[in-house]
Amino acid sequence: MMKTLLINAHPDFRNAAHYSIQLAQDFLAQFRATFPDETVDVLNLYDTEIPQATTEELLGIWEKQRTHVSLNVAEQHVYEVNQQLLAQFKTHHRIVIATPLHNFNVTSKLKDYLDNILVARETFRYTEAGSVGLMTDNYKVMMLQASGSVYTRNDRYTSMEFSRMYLEKMFTEIMGFDDFYVVRVQGTQTHGVDVSQAVREGHAELTTAFAKFY
């Protein structure tokens, strides 16, 4: 059995009314029914210390390490938090990300989290031919996304949905994950969309994807 990490990237992560969180709860229910003796580790990004890629935090720390300069107490703490997040990520072969779509992209904390795990020689490495993923031992990721608009109609909005593109590229092409699944509840604030039907379709997509995930 592969260890599973559910990353909740919603700022209002305690509110079960949000559609991405409902998808996450559905995933957990299906997991418990299928694997009653297993557990899912849950990481609520907006209830967790996530270092940022700034000169005061990650960028400054990595530069000091590159130039063999000792870290101060605060920097050492940030580095330890980063290493804990990275170690947790690498030990889970199934990653589930529950997230709303914010301004066509991932939430800010999710971007910060990716900055902590996209680390050369840890999850990918550089070669003369370009970067090569190191997460190649049957790793899979599933994105559970909710959005107010519809992004699958092949119209002007389709190419503006950057979150799926960003996550898929980072996980599969940079880190080397084998599979990337997308489950959507979309159009919840779009005129003419039957929200109840959109929700049913999203949960049906999840059931189909779940069967392929393990």
PDB file of C-alpha atoms in Angstrom, residues 49 110 112 145 164 166 203:
ATOM      1  CA  GLU A  49       4.131  27.027   8.752  1.00  0.00           C
ATOM      2  CA  LEU A 110       0.223  26.119  -2.446  1.00  0.00           C
ATOM      3  CA  ASP A 112       4.881  28.472  -1.295  1.00  0.00           C
ATOM      4  CA  GLN A 145     -10.271  21.521  -8.050  1.00  0.00           C
ATOM      5  CA  ARG A 164      -3.623  22.634 -13.762  1.00  0.00           C
ATOM      6  CA  TYR A 166       1.530  24.536 -13.566  1.00  0.00           C
ATOM      7  CA  HIS A 203     -17.873  13.365  -7.729  1.00  0.00           C
TER       8      HIS A 203
END
